[in-house]
Amino acid sequence: MLQTIIAGHHLPVCLYNASGAMCTTKSDLGLLADSHAGAVLTKSCTLAYRNGNPKPRYHETAIGSINSMGIPNLGYEVYAQTALEHHQKYPPKPYFVSVSGMSINENLEILAKLNQTEQIAAIELNLSCPNLPGKPQVAYDFPQTERMLDAVFDVYQKPLGIKLPPYFDLVHFEQIATILNQYPLHFVTCVNSIGNGLVIDWQTETSVIKPKGGLGGIGGDYIKPTALANVRVFSQLLRPSIAVIGCGGVKSGSDAFEHILCGATAVQIGTQLMKEGTDCFARIATELQQIMQQKGYTNINDFKGKLKTIE
Ligand code: RRO
């Protein structure tokens, strides 16, 4: 009932983790593989191991999260190796790798290596990390995004999608969609955290995370309306062969239902996975299924993208 297809790969359930949430270590990836998630996606990786930003760098509030992790990861080789082990143990569950090199050349080098690992179902190229001091988010710089995608598709022919930051202006949606429609992308994931928010503790009069003077990417309930708008508008502007994967503020079956109604082909879970652990997948899947049954839907395509607006 909840099955879907991403980049030609069948997912038994249209829910899986957002990159960054519980997917950095081999043991995290094992827990995701063992869970009811329909796929596994790794932490964004670089060529070499990275420690990331100084701690505290992640903080939860009652309705969301702020992070400035700074891409802590084990280096791409570990995630390629884990793909082999994953494939032997869980052959039907697609394994996606998120890539976030520090430059075009670093991304090209990582992709050239990952190209050799058949067990990777697809790459999610992250063009939207908000937490590198001194580095802008690539996908807010449209000429840089074009240069990146030109270079990537020159060397990489296997299934690839990109992780976008949230956009807020309809002119920007149209400009970036026109660029993305030129490339053989399999999917776009909307959205990364809303960059450079500030959560503070009024009692101690202090910011809650250490990097960048307390600024970090915001996730959770705060970002659901922005995420839904991005899913909706990109579903309308992109070629139909580019699937939109929804990410942002999903903590219940109705949140996932809303993302699909706006056009999502699958839905990722970040902050809620961090709060609840991998049990969230079975719970949210059950809730989504109940909503579908009540409405008489048997497949997500029965309502995908069918949001009604008021005339
Ligand atoms: O590691 C991070 O700081 C991070 C990344 Br790569 C990202 O894409 N989004 C985010 O909120 N944090």
Coordinates of C-alpha atoms and ligand atoms in Angstrom, one line a residue:
M1 CA 0.0 0.0 0.0
L2 CA 2.9 2.4 0.8
Q3 CA 5.3 1.3 -1.9
T4 CA 7.0 3.7 -4.2
I5 CA 9.8 3.9 -6.8
I6 CA 12.9 6.2 -6.6
A7 CA 15.5 6.2 -9.3
G8 CA 14.2 2.9 -10.6
H9 CA 14.4 1.2 -7.2
H10 CA 11.4 -0.2 -5.5
L11 CA 10.8 0.9 -1.8
P12 CA 8.4 -1.3 0.1
V13 CA 7.5 1.8 2.2
C14 CA 7.7 5.4 1.0
L15 CA 9.4 6.6 4.3
Y16 CA 13.1 6.7 5.1
N17 CA 15.6 8.8 7.0
A18 CA 16.8 12.3 6.1
S19 CA 20.5 12.4 5.5
G20 CA 22.2 13.4 8.8
A21 CA 19.7 11.8 11.1
M22 CA 21.1 8.6 12.7
C23 CA 23.1 7.6 9.6
T24 CA 26.7 8.4 10.2
T25 CA 28.1 5.2 11.9
K26 CA 27.9 1.6 10.7
S27 CA 25.8 0.8 13.7
D28 CA 23.3 3.7 12.9
L29 CA 23.1 2.4 9.3
G30 CA 22.5 -1.2 10.6
L31 CA 19.6 0.1 12.8
L32 CA 18.0 1.8 9.8
A33 CA 18.4 -1.3 7.7
D34 CA 16.7 -3.3 10.5
S35 CA 13.8 -0.8 10.8
H36 CA 10.6 -0.4 8.8
A37 CA 12.3 2.4 6.8
G38 CA 11.8 1.7 3.0
A39 CA 15.4 2.7 2.2
V40 CA 18.6 3.7 3.9
L41 CA 20.4 7.0 3.2
T42 CA 23.9 7.8 4.6
K43 CA 25.2 10.9 6.2
S44 CA 26.6 13.3 3.6
C45 CA 30.2 12.2 3.0
T46 CA 33.4 13.8 2.0
L47 CA 36.6 12.3 0.6
A48 CA 38.2 11.9 4.0
Y49 CA 36.9 11.5 7.6
R50 CA 35.7 14.7 9.2
N51 CA 35.3 15.4 12.9
G52 CA 32.8 18.2 12.2
N53 CA 32.2 21.4 14.2
P54 CA 32.8 21.8 17.9
K55 CA 30.1 20.6 20.3
P56 CA 27.4 21.4 21.4
R57 CA 26.3 21.3 17.8
Y58 CA 22.8 19.7 18.0
H59 CA 19.9 20.8 20.1
E60 CA 16.2 19.7 20.3
T61 CA 13.3 22.0 21.3
A62 CA 9.7 20.9 22.0
I63 CA 8.9 21.5 18.3
G64 CA 12.1 21.0 16.4
S65 CA 15.8 21.2 16.2
I66 CA 18.8 23.3 15.4
N67 CA 22.1 21.8 14.2
S68 CA 25.5 22.9 13.1
M69 CA 27.2 19.5 12.7
G70 CA 29.7 20.6 10.0
I71 CA 29.5 17.3 8.0
P72 CA 31.0 14.9 10.5
N73 CA 31.4 11.7 8.6
L74 CA 33.6 8.6 8.1
G75 CA 34.8 9.4 4.6
Y76 CA 33.1 8.0 1.4
E77 CA 35.0 4.7 1.5
V78 CA 33.3 3.5 4.6
Y79 CA 29.9 4.2 3.1
A80 CA 30.8 2.4 -0.1
Q81 CA 32.0 -0.6 1.9
T82 CA 28.8 -0.5 4.0
A83 CA 26.8 -0.7 0.7
L84 CA 28.3 -4.1 0.0
E85 CA 27.5 -5.4 3.5
H86 CA 24.0 -3.9 3.4
H87 CA 23.3 -5.4 0.0
Q88 CA 24.2 -8.9 1.2
K89 CA 22.0 -8.7 4.3
Y90 CA 19.1 -6.6 3.0
P91 CA 19.0 -7.0 -0.8
P92 CA 15.5 -5.5 -1.3
K93 CA 16.1 -2.3 0.7
P94 CA 17.7 0.4 -1.5
Y95 CA 20.9 2.0 -0.1
F96 CA 21.5 5.6 -1.0
V97 CA 24.6 7.6 -0.4
S98 CA 24.6 11.4 0.3
V99 CA 27.7 13.2 -1.1
S100 CA 28.8 16.7 0.0
G101 CA 32.3 17.4 -1.1
M102 CA 33.8 20.8 -0.3
S103 CA 34.4 21.7 -4.0
I104 CA 33.4 20.6 -7.5
N105 CA 36.6 18.6 -7.8
E106 CA 36.0 16.8 -4.5
N107 CA 32.5 15.8 -5.6
L108 CA 33.8 14.5 -8.9
E109 CA 36.5 12.5 -7.2
I110 CA 34.0 10.9 -4.8
L111 CA 31.5 10.2 -7.6
A112 CA 34.1 8.6 -9.8
K113 CA 34.9 6.2 -6.9
L114 CA 31.3 5.5 -5.9
N115 CA 30.6 4.8 -9.6
Q116 CA 32.4 1.5 -9.1
T117 CA 30.0 0.3 -6.3
E118 CA 27.0 -1.3 -7.9
Q119 CA 25.2 -1.8 -4.6
I120 CA 24.6 1.9 -4.3
A121 CA 21.1 2.5 -5.6
A122 CA 21.5 6.2 -6.1
I123 CA 23.5 9.3 -5.0
E124 CA 21.8 12.2 -3.2
L125 CA 24.2 15.1 -4.0
N126 CA 23.9 17.6 -1.2
L127 CA 24.0 21.2 -2.6
S128 CA 22.6 22.8 0.5
C129 CA 24.7 22.3 3.7
P130 CA 24.2 25.5 5.7
N131 CA 26.8 24.9 8.3
L132 CA 30.3 25.4 6.8
P133 CA 31.7 28.7 8.1
G134 CA 32.7 30.8 5.1
K135 CA 31.0 28.5 2.5
P136 CA 27.7 29.5 0.9
Q137 CA 25.0 26.9 0.2
V138 CA 25.8 25.9 -3.4
A139 CA 22.1 25.8 -4.5
Y140 CA 21.6 29.5 -3.6
D141 CA 24.2 30.4 -6.2
F142 CA 22.6 29.5 -9.5
P143 CA 25.7 29.8 -11.8
Q144 CA 27.7 27.7 -9.4
T145 CA 24.9 25.1 -9.3
E146 CA 25.0 24.9 -13.2
R147 CA 28.8 24.5 -13.1
M148 CA 28.5 21.7 -10.5
L149 CA 25.8 19.8 -12.5
D150 CA 27.6 20.3 -15.8
A151 CA 30.7 18.8 -14.3
V152 CA 28.9 16.0 -12.4
F153 CA 26.9 14.8 -15.4
D154 CA 30.0 14.8 -17.5
V155 CA 31.5 12.0 -15.4
Y156 CA 28.6 10.4 -13.7
Q157 CA 25.9 8.5 -15.5
K158 CA 24.3 6.4 -12.7
P159 CA 21.1 7.5 -10.9
L160 CA 21.6 10.8 -9.1
G161 CA 19.4 13.3 -7.3
I162 CA 20.1 16.5 -5.4
K163 CA 19.2 17.8 -2.0
L164 CA 18.0 21.4 -2.2
P165 CA 17.8 24.1 0.4
P166 CA 14.4 25.7 1.0
Y167 CA 13.5 28.6 -1.4
F168 CA 11.3 31.4 -0.4
D169 CA 10.7 33.5 -3.5
L170 CA 8.7 32.3 -6.6
V171 CA 11.2 33.9 -9.0
H172 CA 13.9 31.8 -7.4
F173 CA 11.8 28.6 -7.7
E174 CA 11.4 29.3 -11.4
Q175 CA 15.1 30.1 -12.0
I176 CA 16.4 27.0 -10.3
A177 CA 13.8 24.7 -11.8
T178 CA 14.7 26.0 -15.3
I179 CA 18.3 25.0 -14.5
L180 CA 17.5 21.6 -13.0
N181 CA 15.2 20.7 -15.9
Q182 CA 18.3 20.7 -18.2
Y183 CA 19.9 17.7 -16.4
P184 CA 19.0 13.9 -16.2
L185 CA 18.3 14.1 -12.5
H186 CA 16.3 11.3 -11.0
F187 CA 15.0 13.2 -8.0
V188 CA 15.3 16.3 -5.9
T189 CA 14.9 16.2 -2.2
C190 CA 13.1 19.3 -0.7
V191 CA 14.2 20.5 1.8
N192 CA 17.4 20.8 3.8
S193 CA 17.2 22.6 7.1
I194 CA 16.3 26.3 7.0
G195 CA 19.8 27.8 7.3
N196 CA 21.2 30.1 10.0
G197 CA 18.4 30.2 12.4
L198 CA 19.1 31.0 16.1
V199 CA 17.7 29.2 19.1
I200 CA 18.5 30.8 22.4
D201 CA 17.9 30.0 26.1
W202 CA 16.4 33.2 27.6
Q203 CA 17.1 32.0 31.2
T204 CA 20.8 31.6 30.7
E205 CA 20.8 34.3 28.0
T206 CA 22.9 32.0 25.8
S207 CA 22.7 30.4 22.4
V208 CA 22.2 26.7 22.5
I209 CA 24.8 25.5 20.0
K210 CA 28.5 26.6 19.8
P211 CA 29.4 27.0 16.1
K212 CA 28.9 30.2 14.2
G213 CA 27.8 32.2 17.2
G214 CA 24.8 29.9 17.7
L215 CA 23.5 30.0 14.1
G216 CA 22.4 26.6 12.7
G217 CA 20.0 24.7 10.4
I218 CA 16.4 24.5 11.7
G219 CA 14.4 21.4 11.4
G220 CA 11.1 20.0 12.7
D221 CA 7.7 21.6 13.0
Y222 CA 9.1 25.0 12.3
I223 CA 9.8 24.1 8.7
K224 CA 6.9 22.0 7.6
P225 CA 5.0 24.8 5.8
T226 CA 8.2 25.8 4.0
A227 CA 8.9 22.2 3.1
L228 CA 5.4 21.6 1.8
A229 CA 5.6 24.7 -0.4
N230 CA 8.9 23.6 -1.9
V231 CA 7.6 20.1 -2.6
R232 CA 4.4 21.5 -4.2
V233 CA 6.1 24.1 -6.4
F234 CA 8.9 21.9 -7.6
S235 CA 6.4 19.1 -8.3
Q236 CA 4.7 21.6 -10.6
L237 CA 7.8 23.1 -12.2
L238 CA 10.1 20.1 -12.7
R239 CA 9.9 17.6 -15.6
P240 CA 7.6 14.7 -14.5
S241 CA 10.6 12.3 -14.7
I242 CA 12.3 14.1 -11.8
A243 CA 10.7 12.8 -8.6
V244 CA 10.4 15.1 -5.6
I245 CA 11.2 13.6 -2.2
G246 CA 9.7 15.5 0.7
C247 CA 11.6 16.3 3.8
G248 CA 10.7 18.7 6.6
G249 CA 8.5 18.5 9.7
V250 CA 7.3 14.9 9.4
K251 CA 6.4 13.4 12.7
S252 CA 3.1 11.7 12.0
G253 CA 1.2 9.9 9.3
S254 CA -0.8 13.0 8.5
D255 CA 2.5 15.0 8.0
A256 CA 3.6 12.3 5.5
F257 CA 0.2 12.4 3.8
E258 CA 0.5 16.2 3.4
H259 CA 3.9 15.9 1.7
I260 CA 2.5 13.3 -0.7
L261 CA -0.6 15.4 -1.4
C262 CA 1.9 18.2 -2.4
G263 CA 3.6 15.9 -4.8
A264 CA 6.2 13.9 -2.8
T265 CA 7.1 10.4 -4.2
A266 CA 8.7 9.5 -0.9
V267 CA 9.1 11.2 2.5
Q268 CA 12.2 11.5 4.6
I269 CA 12.2 11.9 8.4
G270 CA 15.0 13.8 10.3
T271 CA 14.3 15.5 13.6
Q272 CA 11.6 13.0 14.6
L273 CA 14.0 10.1 13.9
M274 CA 16.5 11.8 16.2
K275 CA 13.9 12.2 18.9
E276 CA 12.1 8.9 18.7
G277 CA 14.6 6.5 17.1
T278 CA 13.9 4.0 14.3
D279 CA 10.5 3.0 15.8
C280 CA 9.1 6.2 14.2
F281 CA 9.1 4.4 10.8
A282 CA 6.6 1.6 11.7
R283 CA 4.5 4.1 13.7
I284 CA 4.3 6.7 10.9
A285 CA 3.7 4.0 8.3
T286 CA 0.8 2.6 10.3
E287 CA -0.7 6.1 10.8
L288 CA -0.4 6.9 7.1
Q289 CA -2.0 3.5 6.2
Q290 CA -4.9 4.2 8.5
I291 CA -5.5 7.6 6.9
M292 CA -5.4 6.1 3.4
Q293 CA -7.8 3.3 4.4
Q294 CA -10.3 5.9 5.9
K295 CA -10.1 7.8 2.6
G296 CA -10.4 4.7 0.4
Y297 CA -6.9 5.1 -1.1
T298 CA -5.0 1.9 -1.9
N299 CA -1.8 3.4 -3.3
I300 CA 0.0 6.7 -2.7
N301 CA -0.5 7.5 -6.4
D302 CA -4.2 7.8 -5.6
F303 CA -3.6 11.2 -3.9
K304 CA 0.0 12.1 -4.8
G305 CA 0.1 15.8 -6.0
K306 CA -3.6 16.1 -5.9
L307 CA -3.8 19.0 -3.4
K308 CA -6.9 21.0 -4.0
T309 CA -6.7 24.8 -3.8
I310 CA -9.5 27.3 -3.2
E311 CA -10.8 28.9 -6.4
Ligands
RRO1 O1 26.5 18.3 8.8 C1 25.7 19.3 8.8 O2 26.0 20.3 9.5 C2 24.5 19.5 8.0 C3 24.4 19.1 6.7 BR1 25.8 18.4 5.7 C4 23.2 19.4 6.0 O3 23.1 19.2 4.8 N1 22.2 20.0 6.6 C5 22.3 20.3 8.0 O4 21.3 20.8 8.5 N2 23.4 20.0 8.6

